[in-house]
Structures are given as C-alpha cells and as structure tokens.
Amino acid sequence: MQMLINGEFIDSKEKIDVINPFNNEIIDHVPAGTPEDAKTAIDSAYYAKNEFQDFSARKVSESLARCAEDLFDYLEEFATLIAMETGKPINAALDEVKRSIDTIKLSSEESKRIYGETVPLDAGIGGKGFMAFTLKIPLGVVGAITPFNYPLNLAVHKIAPALAAKNTVVLKPSVLAPLTALKMAEIINSHFPDGVLNVVTGRGSIIGNELVNSEKIDKISFTGSVETGRMISQKAIMKKITLELGGNDPLIVLGDADLKKAVEGTIRGSYLYTGQVCIAVKRLIVDEEVAEDFVQMLIKETKKLRIGDPLSTKTDVGPLINENAAIVVERIVSNALDEGAELLQGGKRNGNFFEPTVLDQVKSGMKVVQDETFGPISPIIRVKGVEEAIKVANDTRYGLQASIFTENIHHALKAVGEIEAGSVMVNKQSTFRTDNMPFGGFKMSGMGKEGVKYAVDDMTRTKLAILNTR
Ligand code: NAD
C-alpha cells in the first residue's frame, strides 16, 4: 500500500515489509517515508485547514457518518486485514472494526455539540457593561502517532475526534501494522478535501520526530509505550500533548469474591490478543483465603484456550507480533522462575507463539509484575485482606486501569477511592472500554483523556469574545 499525502497515494523507493506474525509471510509493503515526505504531509495538512474550517458542523457530521457507513460495508475485509497484520484472532479483530465504526459515529454526533459558554465578566473588577462568550475553535493540525496492537481503532480514536473539531491530521501508524490505517484513510479521503487527512508510513524515529518537532503541528496525540511517550514529551515543545501509554493493570480477588466471575475476567483480561493490550490484566492479586480455589479454576479454564491461526473463528490465542516480542516474554518468565515464582501452567515459546502461562508465588518487587509484560501471562501475588491488596495494586509506576472482585460494597468503594488508576472496575476486569468513556491513565500510564467527547474537547482551543454594551 502507499502513503496518503495531500489526497494522493504516494510510493517511495525504499519499502518496509509488512509481515503476518502467524506464518512470517510478507503480506504487503509500505513506503519507508523520508523526512521530506513527512514535511510535505505536514504542509498539506497546514494548507488544508482553512478550507476545512469553513465547513459547517453539519457537513463535518454528515461526512463522518458516511465514513462509518463505508467502514461497515467493508467490515469483514478490515477484520481480516487486522488479523493478518497483527496476528489478532478474527473474533477480536471483528470487535475492533465494530468499535471503530462506533468511534466514528460517536465523533459524527459529537461534532454537533461543540459549545462555548457565556462568561459573566461583571463578576470581576471592571467587568460591568460587557457581554462575553467563548468560542471553541479548532487547534489547526494534529499529529497522531499510533501503536501496532489496535491499528484501526486507535488511529480512528485520534482522526475522527480531530476531524469532528475541524482539525486536519497527519497520522503515523506503526510500521509493524500500518495497513488497516491506510485502508481507512482511503475511505476518509473520499469524504473530506485533499490534505485533511495525511498518512505517512515509516520509522518512528524519522517520521515521528518530524511531527513532534514541527512548528506547524499544534497537538501531538500519541499512543504507545512509556519509553517513546517520554521521549515525545521531552521534545514536543509548545504543543498540546496527549499520551496514552502502557499499563500494568491489577485484578484483585478478595476472599468474598464471586470466583467464577473473577476467573472469567482473568481469562479475558490476561489472554485477549495474547495479552498485547494496554489494559490487559497484568497482575493478579489474590487473597490467601481463596487463592487455592482460584488457582485451580484458573488453570482449568486456561487449559481450554485454543492456540492457533488467527483467521480461524475457533482460535482464542494467536501469535505475538513477532519472534522478538515472544523472546522478551520468554526471558521475563524465565527471570521470574529464577526469582522464585512457580510455574503452574504453560511457559513455553514456539516461534512467535507463547503459551498462556500461570505463575504463582510471585512477589510484588519481581520484574514480571514491575514492568509491563506484553504477553499472555497471569502472575499471581497472594495477599491477606483488602488493605494489602490495594497497597500491592499501587506498587507500580503505572496507573492505567484496575479491577477488584468482591461482594462487599465497602471494599469496592475503598478500592475505587484508593487505587491510583484512570479507571477502577468493580466485578469486571480492567480489559474493558467503551469508546465514549473517558480513557487515560495516571502516573507513567499517560497524560490527558481520550474517548470521543474528551478527545474532541482536547482538540479545540477557547477564544473569548467581549462586547462593550455601553
Ligand atoms: P511504541 O512506543 O514502540 O510505538 C508506538 C508508535 O510510536 C509507533 O508508531 C512507532 O513507530 C512510534 N515511534 C517510535 N519511536 C518514535 C519516536 N522516537 N518519535 C515518535 N514516534 C516514535 O509502542 P508499540 O510497541 O507499537 O505498542 C505497544 C505499547 O503501546 C504498549 O506499551 C502498550 O501498553 C501501549 N498502548 C497504550 C494504549 C493506551 O491507550 N494507553 C493503547 C494501546 C497500546
């Protein structure tokens, strides 16, 4: 596929292979964009913004609605492409496309609700005799940088709110999985003027750098790892910035929990898309009182998972994004065993695949639960009571989402109040998101919120009008 710059699909001499993680076959190539390509894309977005800002909110809303309709028409094709470029099982890939349609529809609706407010200047000294109101106006150009794991919906979570607020966009998708974003760009480009959306493929350090350093870009919206996010936040001077970064989400199981629900939540939370999800359950904090029963039930359910071809509807767990990622997980597990963890289930790597793995007797300081493990691992930390469970849950530099399973309302409320995370779920695993909810972490997990209404608001500036009434 080719890059989209100023309404044209453009190739380059140097290409990057896009590889199917299931069989390591090359499925396509994308251009290895150059700094000049990135600059041209930024200029296109910069010059397109005047024409676009002249659009009525109604026209923007209708155009977005048409994008959602077109995406619905190609639902299966998009899901297949996601499964092929990421190794995500097809059922999860279908869910991602359905959610992307929803994200665009929500953005279409939100584009009609961008309100300012009146400001009572006479509440301040010297403000009598004036009428004042704010206007929510577009920022200008948004630079969007996205990771490999939700290549469509995470791109859409930046593009659709940006367009809803009449910004133009330059997107840099992950080189590991750039195809669905490019295919989506074809649809969006057919409903908006040239230059409103540009997509430049290429290496993060090259294309990302151009976006982050350009004075023509007003906001960087980034989703990816903490390491890249930190680098970006150091360089993005005088820009708005949203960072949606990694997670290390805890799932607490208290002595009074409904264990069946907690195990179901763990299976979904730890193994969805092979654990390569920012809000995957990455630490199981289980009360000693129920730990034995919980462990037995978890092993039984983990054994039922079917590992295989992502294109089969029977597959629960596919490959990791590449062999390197699987080797990293293998090392983390082996390190945990050296540190005293006990292997109860799984633990083996086969090429790009890693078995769903249950580790017991994990301690909070171990690397397997201190860093974000992007793989299908369930490390169990045994604790005594709600106080210790919350203390362990907070023993991390991350704070994306968290969950607690308990039938005791006081314990639930205590967890909601005391866990340092952007969202706390009660009797639902943290691997849960609707596309309208405010989403974004605390601590090293990020800055700012996405979720359509919140992203749209963050993609506007406030201008004040003051009228002298005397
Ligand atoms: P990554 O940080 O390696 O890459 C993300 C994007 O940044 C890619 O497009 C990459 O090319 C680009 N990039 C790399 N170096 C850059 C640089 N120097 N300047 C600008 N851009 C650069 O992340 P990944 O491996 O693709 O994705 C996995 C990570 O993303 C995990 O940590 C995961 O938790 C996180 N993530 C977070 C959320 C969230 O909403 N909080 C959602 C999904 C994934």
Tab-separated table of C-alpha atoms in Angstrom, residues 41-449:
chain	number	residue	atom	x	y	z
A	41	ALA	CA	2.354	15.876	4.596
A	42	ILE	CA	2.552	18.463	7.387
A	43	ASP	CA	2.425	21.299	4.818
A	44	SER	CA	-0.598	19.682	3.131
A	45	ALA	CA	-2.440	19.492	6.449
A	46	TYR	CA	-1.372	23.047	7.263
A	47	TYR	CA	-2.718	24.471	3.980
A	48	ALA	CA	-5.886	22.347	4.031
A	49	LYS	CA	-7.029	23.681	7.388
A	50	ASN	CA	-8.504	26.982	6.120
A	51	GLU	CA	-10.823	25.317	3.611
A	52	PHE	CA	-11.789	22.671	6.149
A	53	GLN	CA	-12.549	25.112	8.943
A	54	ASP	CA	-15.063	26.738	6.602
A	55	PHE	CA	-17.141	23.520	6.631
A	56	SER	CA	-20.369	23.675	8.666
A	57	ALA	CA	-20.600	21.361	11.681
A	58	ARG	CA	-23.470	19.679	9.860
A	59	LYS	CA	-21.299	18.885	6.853
A	60	VAL	CA	-18.498	17.514	9.051
A	61	SER	CA	-21.001	15.368	10.920
A	62	GLU	CA	-22.522	14.005	7.714
A	63	SER	CA	-19.108	13.269	6.207
A	64	LEU	CA	-18.058	11.333	9.301
A	65	ALA	CA	-21.339	9.427	9.257
A	66	ARG	CA	-20.635	8.391	5.660
A	67	CYS	CA	-17.161	7.146	6.683
A	68	ALA	CA	-18.825	4.966	9.329
A	69	GLU	CA	-21.255	3.577	6.737
A	70	ASP	CA	-18.429	2.770	4.313
A	71	LEU	CA	-16.415	1.054	7.033
A	72	PHE	CA	-19.452	-1.048	7.905
A	73	ASP	CA	-19.670	-2.136	4.240
A	74	TYR	CA	-16.089	-3.479	4.456
A	75	LEU	CA	-16.273	-4.851	7.997
A	76	GLU	CA	-15.074	-8.355	7.106
A	77	GLU	CA	-12.226	-7.154	4.875
A	78	PHE	CA	-10.927	-4.828	7.559
A	79	ALA	CA	-11.134	-7.544	10.225
A	80	THR	CA	-9.227	-9.987	8.005
A	81	LEU	CA	-6.530	-7.406	7.364
A	82	ILE	CA	-6.186	-6.685	11.101
A	83	ALA	CA	-5.888	-10.424	11.801
A	84	MET	CA	-3.215	-10.753	9.112
A	85	GLU	CA	-1.092	-7.768	10.006
A	86	THR	CA	-1.277	-8.157	13.805
A	87	GLY	CA	-1.995	-11.868	14.395
A	88	LYS	CA	-5.097	-10.868	16.363
A	89	PRO	CA	-7.757	-13.641	16.407
A	90	ILE	CA	-10.502	-12.852	13.933
A	91	ASN	CA	-13.282	-12.559	16.540
A	92	ALA	CA	-11.305	-9.860	18.370
A	93	ALA	CA	-10.452	-8.228	15.038
A	94	LEU	CA	-14.174	-8.080	14.145
A	95	ASP	CA	-14.834	-6.453	17.536
A	96	GLU	CA	-12.156	-3.867	16.788
A	97	VAL	CA	-13.757	-2.924	13.471
A	98	LYS	CA	-17.225	-2.697	15.058
A	99	ARG	CA	-15.807	-0.451	17.769
A	100	SER	CA	-14.067	1.701	15.157
A	101	ILE	CA	-17.414	2.218	13.420
A	102	ASP	CA	-18.836	3.239	16.791
A	103	THR	CA	-15.940	5.651	17.420
A	104	ILE	CA	-16.621	7.372	14.092
A	105	LYS	CA	-20.383	7.504	14.724
A	106	LEU	CA	-19.805	8.992	18.192
A	107	SER	CA	-17.470	11.569	16.624
A	108	SER	CA	-20.081	12.404	13.996
A	109	GLU	CA	-22.564	13.096	16.821
A	110	GLU	CA	-20.038	14.992	18.947
A	111	SER	CA	-19.154	17.314	16.062
A	112	LYS	CA	-22.612	18.893	16.519
A	113	ARG	CA	-22.069	19.536	20.228
A	114	ILE	CA	-19.028	21.788	20.361
A	115	TYR	CA	-20.351	24.586	22.562
A	116	GLY	CA	-18.792	27.672	24.095
A	117	GLU	CA	-20.343	29.462	27.070
A	118	THR	CA	-21.258	32.943	28.230
A	119	VAL	CA	-18.883	34.481	30.749
A	120	PRO	CA	-20.173	36.912	33.420
A	121	LEU	CA	-17.335	39.428	33.242
A	122	ASP	CA	-19.200	41.665	35.725
A	123	ALA	CA	-18.225	39.187	38.440
A	124	GLY	CA	-14.688	40.617	38.168
A	125	ILE	CA	-13.468	44.156	38.860
A	126	GLY	CA	-14.105	46.443	35.899
A	127	GLY	CA	-16.265	43.925	34.061
A	128	LYS	CA	-19.603	45.724	34.232
A	129	GLY	CA	-21.198	46.663	30.944
A	130	PHE	CA	-19.700	43.859	28.862
A	131	MET	CA	-21.154	40.786	27.296
A	132	ALA	CA	-18.706	37.916	26.782
A	133	PHE	CA	-18.798	34.458	25.331
A	134	THR	CA	-16.311	31.760	24.372
A	135	LEU	CA	-15.923	30.020	21.056
A	136	LYS	CA	-14.440	26.536	20.823
A	137	ILE	CA	-12.282	26.683	17.715
A	138	PRO	CA	-10.059	24.076	16.041
A	139	LEU	CA	-6.426	23.758	17.084
A	140	GLY	CA	-5.177	23.502	13.499
A	141	VAL	CA	-3.072	20.440	12.685
A	142	VAL	CA	-2.996	17.302	14.835
A	143	GLY	CA	-0.065	14.887	14.639
A	144	ALA	CA	-1.240	11.370	15.517
A	145	ILE	CA	1.150	8.513	16.320
A	146	THR	CA	-0.262	5.029	16.930
A	147	PRO	CA	0.959	1.569	18.055
A	148	PHE	CA	0.581	-1.851	16.442
A	149	ASN	CA	-1.923	-3.523	18.748
A	150	TYR	CA	-5.208	-1.792	17.790
A	151	PRO	CA	-4.123	-0.471	14.401
A	152	LEU	CA	-7.589	0.661	13.325
A	153	ASN	CA	-9.495	1.801	16.397
A	154	LEU	CA	-6.593	3.676	17.974
A	155	ALA	CA	-5.975	5.558	14.723
A	156	VAL	CA	-9.697	6.289	14.476
A	157	HIS	CA	-9.719	7.494	18.120
A	158	LYS	CA	-7.396	10.286	17.011
A	159	ILE	CA	-8.545	11.006	13.459
A	160	ALA	CA	-12.331	11.099	13.992
A	161	PRO	CA	-12.360	13.456	17.040
A	162	ALA	CA	-9.763	15.670	15.300
A	163	LEU	CA	-11.963	15.937	12.210
A	164	ALA	CA	-15.084	16.430	14.352
A	165	ALA	CA	-13.417	19.556	15.772
A	166	LYS	CA	-12.342	20.602	12.201
A	167	ASN	CA	-8.640	19.927	12.578
A	168	THR	CA	-6.523	18.457	9.838
A	169	VAL	CA	-4.370	15.424	10.622
A	170	VAL	CA	-1.058	13.773	9.850
A	171	LEU	CA	-1.067	10.164	11.048
A	172	LYS	CA	1.984	7.973	11.550
A	173	PRO	CA	0.846	4.379	12.124
A	174	SER	CA	3.126	1.654	13.492
A	175	VAL	CA	5.433	0.121	10.869
A	176	LEU	CA	4.503	-3.279	12.269
A	177	ALA	CA	0.820	-2.912	11.316
A	178	PRO	CA	0.187	0.047	9.006
A	179	LEU	CA	-2.246	-1.494	6.500
A	180	THR	CA	-5.677	-1.043	8.094
A	181	ALA	CA	-4.962	2.608	8.886
A	182	LEU	CA	-4.024	3.179	5.214
A	183	LYS	CA	-7.157	1.384	4.041
A	184	MET	CA	-9.254	3.519	6.408
A	185	ALA	CA	-7.523	6.620	5.047
A	186	GLU	CA	-8.883	5.772	1.568
A	187	ILE	CA	-12.406	5.918	2.964
A	188	ILE	CA	-11.875	9.139	4.914
A	189	ASN	CA	-10.123	10.825	1.998
A	190	SER	CA	-13.119	10.120	-0.228
A	191	HIS	CA	-15.378	12.170	2.074
A	192	PHE	CA	-13.073	15.069	3.023
A	193	PRO	CA	-10.976	17.545	0.997
A	194	ASP	CA	-7.425	16.652	-0.030
A	195	GLY	CA	-4.900	17.268	2.723
A	196	VAL	CA	-7.401	16.988	5.587
A	197	LEU	CA	-6.012	13.540	6.410
A	198	ASN	CA	-2.470	12.522	5.537
A	199	VAL	CA	-0.829	9.233	6.471
A	200	VAL	CA	2.945	8.843	6.394
A	201	THR	CA	4.456	5.419	6.927
A	202	GLY	CA	7.998	4.896	8.088
A	203	ARG	CA	10.245	4.571	11.073
A	204	GLY	CA	9.192	6.178	14.330
A	205	SER	CA	12.459	7.936	14.900
A	206	ILE	CA	12.260	9.572	11.434
A	207	ILE	CA	8.590	10.363	10.794
A	208	GLY	CA	7.612	10.707	14.460
A	209	ASN	CA	10.456	13.143	15.015
A	210	GLU	CA	9.302	15.400	12.165
A	211	LEU	CA	5.786	15.551	13.596
A	212	VAL	CA	6.959	16.195	17.133
A	213	ASN	CA	9.402	18.952	16.099
A	214	SER	CA	7.275	20.765	13.505
A	215	GLU	CA	6.002	24.225	14.438
A	216	LYS	CA	3.073	23.689	12.053
A	217	ILE	CA	1.670	20.931	14.283
A	218	ASP	CA	-0.465	22.162	17.170
A	219	LYS	CA	-1.023	18.933	19.041
A	220	ILE	CA	0.580	15.516	19.317
A	221	SER	CA	-1.754	12.696	20.189
A	222	PHE	CA	0.369	9.648	20.944
A	223	THR	CA	-0.491	6.092	21.923
A	224	GLY	CA	2.348	3.687	22.607
A	225	SER	CA	4.983	2.711	25.122
A	226	VAL	CA	6.132	4.744	28.113
A	227	GLU	CA	9.654	4.926	26.681
A	228	THR	CA	8.537	6.528	23.398
A	229	GLY	CA	5.981	8.706	25.209
A	230	ARG	CA	8.665	10.129	27.493
A	231	MET	CA	10.866	10.943	24.516
A	232	ILE	CA	7.996	12.676	22.753
A	233	SER	CA	7.005	14.718	25.794
A	234	GLN	CA	10.579	15.995	26.114
A	235	LYS	CA	10.622	17.177	22.501
A	236	ALA	CA	7.075	18.425	21.866
A	237	ILE	CA	7.705	21.984	22.943
A	238	MET	CA	4.794	24.479	22.891
A	239	LYS	CA	2.291	21.881	21.748
A	240	LYS	CA	-0.716	20.312	23.343
A	241	ILE	CA	0.019	16.679	24.013
A	242	THR	CA	-1.998	13.602	24.887
A	243	LEU	CA	-0.110	10.471	25.919
A	244	GLU	CA	-1.879	7.106	26.129
A	245	LEU	CA	0.879	4.819	27.376
A	246	GLY	CA	1.490	1.400	28.832
A	247	GLY	CA	-0.258	-0.284	31.721
A	248	ASN	CA	0.323	-2.825	34.458
A	249	ASP	CA	-3.293	-3.347	35.449
A	250	PRO	CA	-4.021	-5.253	38.674
A	251	LEU	CA	-7.005	-7.562	39.139
A	252	ILE	CA	-7.773	-8.024	42.837
A	253	VAL	CA	-9.694	-11.075	44.046
A	254	LEU	CA	-10.863	-10.695	47.652
A	255	GLY	CA	-11.954	-13.518	49.966
A	256	ASP	CA	-15.621	-12.723	49.365
A	257	ALA	CA	-15.375	-12.561	45.552
A	258	ASP	CA	-17.536	-14.448	43.089
A	259	LEU	CA	-14.677	-16.663	41.896
A	260	LYS	CA	-16.369	-17.748	38.686
A	261	LYS	CA	-16.721	-14.106	37.624
A	262	ALA	CA	-13.144	-13.352	38.695
A	263	VAL	CA	-11.753	-16.278	36.671
A	264	GLU	CA	-13.793	-15.295	33.596
A	265	GLY	CA	-12.449	-11.755	33.941
A	266	THR	CA	-8.894	-13.049	34.268
A	267	ILE	CA	-9.139	-15.239	31.187
A	268	ARG	CA	-10.479	-12.382	29.096
A	269	GLY	CA	-8.130	-9.855	30.686
A	270	SER	CA	-4.866	-11.799	30.529
A	271	TYR	CA	-5.225	-13.536	27.186
A	272	LEU	CA	-7.225	-11.251	24.887
A	273	TYR	CA	-4.971	-10.602	21.883
A	274	THR	CA	-2.245	-12.638	23.597
A	275	GLY	CA	-2.000	-10.083	26.402
A	276	GLN	CA	-0.781	-7.411	23.974
A	277	VAL	CA	-3.322	-4.904	25.225
A	278	CYS	CA	-2.518	-1.786	27.247
A	279	ILE	CA	-5.398	-2.592	29.606
A	280	ALA	CA	-4.671	-6.322	29.806
A	281	VAL	CA	-4.727	-7.792	33.299
A	282	LYS	CA	-1.032	-7.925	34.140
A	283	ARG	CA	-1.071	-8.711	37.890
A	284	LEU	CA	-3.434	-10.988	39.819
A	285	ILE	CA	-3.626	-10.003	43.477
A	286	VAL	CA	-5.474	-12.786	45.246
A	287	ASP	CA	-6.496	-13.135	48.897
A	288	GLU	CA	-4.906	-16.211	50.530
A	289	GLU	CA	-8.351	-17.268	51.716
A	290	VAL	CA	-9.459	-18.135	48.162
A	291	ALA	CA	-6.110	-18.434	46.377
A	292	GLU	CA	-6.100	-22.260	46.110
A	293	ASP	CA	-9.623	-22.441	44.670
A	294	PHE	CA	-8.970	-19.504	42.347
A	295	VAL	CA	-5.731	-21.043	41.041
A	296	GLN	CA	-7.372	-24.411	40.327
A	297	MET	CA	-10.267	-22.779	38.493
A	298	LEU	CA	-7.903	-20.544	36.518
A	299	ILE	CA	-5.694	-23.440	35.401
A	300	LYS	CA	-8.755	-25.416	34.296
A	301	GLU	CA	-10.025	-22.511	32.155
A	302	THR	CA	-6.553	-21.631	30.810
A	303	LYS	CA	-6.147	-25.215	29.533
A	304	LYS	CA	-9.299	-24.815	27.452
A	305	LEU	CA	-7.840	-21.936	25.381
A	306	ARG	CA	-7.255	-22.830	21.762
A	307	ILE	CA	-3.960	-21.597	20.306
A	308	GLY	CA	-3.801	-21.297	16.546
A	309	ASP	CA	-4.426	-19.496	13.288
A	310	PRO	CA	-5.819	-16.004	13.893
A	311	LEU	CA	-8.069	-16.369	10.845
A	312	SER	CA	-9.949	-19.288	12.433
A	313	THR	CA	-13.017	-18.330	14.465
A	314	LYS	CA	-12.078	-21.169	16.851
A	315	THR	CA	-8.781	-19.536	17.878
A	316	ASP	CA	-8.575	-17.842	21.280
A	317	VAL	CA	-4.847	-17.134	21.369
A	318	GLY	CA	-2.711	-16.258	18.344
A	319	PRO	CA	0.963	-15.370	17.963
A	320	LEU	CA	2.734	-12.360	19.408
A	321	ILE	CA	3.526	-9.557	16.992
A	322	ASN	CA	6.940	-11.069	16.145
A	323	GLU	CA	9.510	-13.534	17.425
A	324	ASN	CA	11.419	-10.842	19.253
A	325	ALA	CA	8.335	-9.991	21.319
A	326	ALA	CA	7.888	-13.699	22.164
A	327	ILE	CA	11.546	-13.988	23.188
A	328	VAL	CA	11.127	-10.986	25.514
A	329	VAL	CA	8.178	-12.729	27.207
A	330	GLU	CA	10.177	-15.980	27.452
A	331	ARG	CA	13.005	-14.095	29.206
A	332	ILE	CA	10.613	-12.387	31.626
A	333	VAL	CA	9.067	-15.753	32.592
A	334	SER	CA	12.449	-17.425	32.994
A	335	ASN	CA	13.620	-14.496	35.129
A	336	ALA	CA	10.503	-14.797	37.327
A	337	LEU	CA	11.196	-18.521	37.844
A	338	ASP	CA	14.794	-17.702	38.814
A	339	GLU	CA	13.415	-15.220	41.330
A	340	GLY	CA	11.222	-17.893	42.962
A	341	ALA	CA	7.933	-17.845	41.045
A	342	GLU	CA	6.230	-21.213	40.494
A	343	LEU	CA	5.126	-22.260	37.007
A	344	LEU	CA	1.618	-23.766	37.150
A	345	GLN	CA	0.641	-23.757	33.510
A	346	GLY	CA	2.171	-23.004	30.089
A	347	GLY	CA	5.536	-21.256	29.976
A	348	LYS	CA	6.757	-22.447	26.565
A	349	ARG	CA	7.574	-20.485	23.424
A	350	ASN	CA	7.251	-21.835	19.895
A	351	GLY	CA	8.485	-19.284	17.356
A	352	ASN	CA	6.190	-16.253	17.625
A	353	PHE	CA	3.767	-18.120	19.918
A	354	PHE	CA	3.836	-18.166	23.695
A	355	GLU	CA	1.553	-20.388	25.742
A	356	PRO	CA	-0.973	-18.839	28.134
A	357	THR	CA	1.007	-19.016	31.362
A	358	VAL	CA	0.034	-19.040	35.040
A	359	LEU	CA	2.726	-18.155	37.581
A	360	ASP	CA	2.136	-18.470	41.328
A	361	GLN	CA	4.135	-17.269	44.361
A	362	VAL	CA	5.024	-14.032	42.606
A	363	LYS	CA	6.234	-11.174	44.817
A	364	SER	CA	5.416	-7.557	44.141
A	365	GLY	CA	9.030	-6.480	43.551
A	366	MET	CA	9.684	-9.038	40.768
A	367	LYS	CA	10.337	-7.757	37.250
A	368	VAL	CA	7.404	-9.776	35.844
A	369	VAL	CA	4.996	-7.515	37.756
A	370	GLN	CA	7.032	-4.307	37.956
A	371	ASP	CA	7.327	-3.754	34.192
A	372	GLU	CA	4.606	-4.026	31.599
A	373	THR	CA	4.691	-7.584	30.194
A	374	PHE	CA	3.146	-7.568	26.714
A	375	GLY	CA	2.275	-11.260	26.608
A	376	PRO	CA	-0.167	-13.960	27.813
A	377	ILE	CA	0.966	-14.159	31.432
A	378	SER	CA	-1.061	-14.411	34.659
A	379	PRO	CA	1.283	-13.754	37.589
A	380	ILE	CA	-0.379	-14.381	40.965
A	381	ILE	CA	0.593	-12.388	44.057
A	382	ARG	CA	-1.005	-13.783	47.215
A	383	VAL	CA	-2.071	-11.227	49.861
A	384	LYS	CA	-4.019	-11.025	53.122
A	385	GLY	CA	-7.040	-8.699	53.116
A	386	VAL	CA	-8.126	-5.597	51.247
A	387	GLU	CA	-5.510	-3.228	52.747
A	388	GLU	CA	-2.579	-5.289	51.500
A	389	ALA	CA	-4.293	-5.915	48.156
A	390	ILE	CA	-4.630	-2.178	47.488
A	391	LYS	CA	-1.075	-1.493	48.668
A	392	VAL	CA	0.248	-4.091	46.192
A	393	ALA	CA	-2.031	-2.765	43.426
A	394	ASN	CA	-0.440	0.676	43.868
A	395	ASP	CA	3.102	-0.705	43.927
A	396	THR	CA	3.828	0.169	40.295
A	397	ARG	CA	4.833	3.182	38.236
A	398	TYR	CA	1.782	2.603	36.008
A	399	GLY	CA	-1.843	3.579	36.623
A	400	LEU	CA	-3.976	2.851	33.566
A	401	GLN	CA	-6.985	0.815	34.740
A	402	ALA	CA	-7.577	-1.583	37.657
A	403	SER	CA	-10.204	-4.031	38.841
A	404	ILE	CA	-11.447	-5.613	42.034
A	405	PHE	CA	-13.713	-8.625	42.520
A	406	THR	CA	-15.615	-8.506	45.809
A	407	GLU	CA	-19.192	-8.827	47.045
A	408	ASN	CA	-18.514	-6.285	49.811
A	409	ILE	CA	-19.578	-2.741	48.875
A	410	HIS	CA	-17.235	-1.157	51.431
A	411	HIS	CA	-14.228	-2.950	49.984
A	412	ALA	CA	-15.316	-1.996	46.481
A	413	LEU	CA	-15.648	1.681	47.410
A	414	LYS	CA	-12.325	1.623	49.250
A	415	ALA	CA	-10.633	0.280	46.111
A	416	VAL	CA	-12.309	2.893	43.897
A	417	GLY	CA	-11.120	5.603	46.271
A	418	GLU	CA	-7.580	4.397	46.901
A	419	ILE	CA	-6.281	2.716	43.741
A	420	GLU	CA	-4.260	5.146	41.664
A	421	ALA	CA	-5.567	4.448	38.163
A	422	GLY	CA	-7.556	6.255	35.481
A	423	SER	CA	-10.469	3.807	35.884
A	424	VAL	CA	-11.321	1.266	38.586
A	425	MET	CA	-13.737	-1.541	37.698
A	426	VAL	CA	-15.747	-3.431	40.288
A	427	ASN	CA	-16.556	-7.042	39.370
A	428	LYS	CA	-15.326	-6.502	35.812
A	429	GLN	CA	-11.773	-6.935	34.547
A	430	SER	CA	-9.854	-3.817	33.552
A	431	THR	CA	-9.719	-5.038	29.971
A	432	PHE	CA	-12.891	-3.140	29.246
A	433	ARG	CA	-13.517	0.011	27.263
A	434	THR	CA	-16.430	1.659	25.556
A	435	ASP	CA	-15.438	4.271	23.023
A	436	ASN	CA	-17.322	7.134	24.646
A	437	MET	CA	-15.877	6.709	28.137
A	438	PRO	CA	-13.065	8.957	29.405
A	439	PHE	CA	-9.994	6.807	28.939
A	440	GLY	CA	-6.439	7.509	30.038
A	441	GLY	CA	-4.068	6.633	32.817
A	442	PHE	CA	-2.354	8.177	35.801
A	443	LYS	CA	1.327	8.148	36.711
A	444	MET	CA	3.539	6.777	33.869
A	445	SER	CA	0.464	5.480	32.016
A	446	GLY	CA	-0.107	8.848	30.464
A	447	MET	CA	-1.499	12.319	30.318
A	448	GLY	CA	-4.918	13.504	29.177
A	449	LYS	CA	-8.008	11.547	28.216
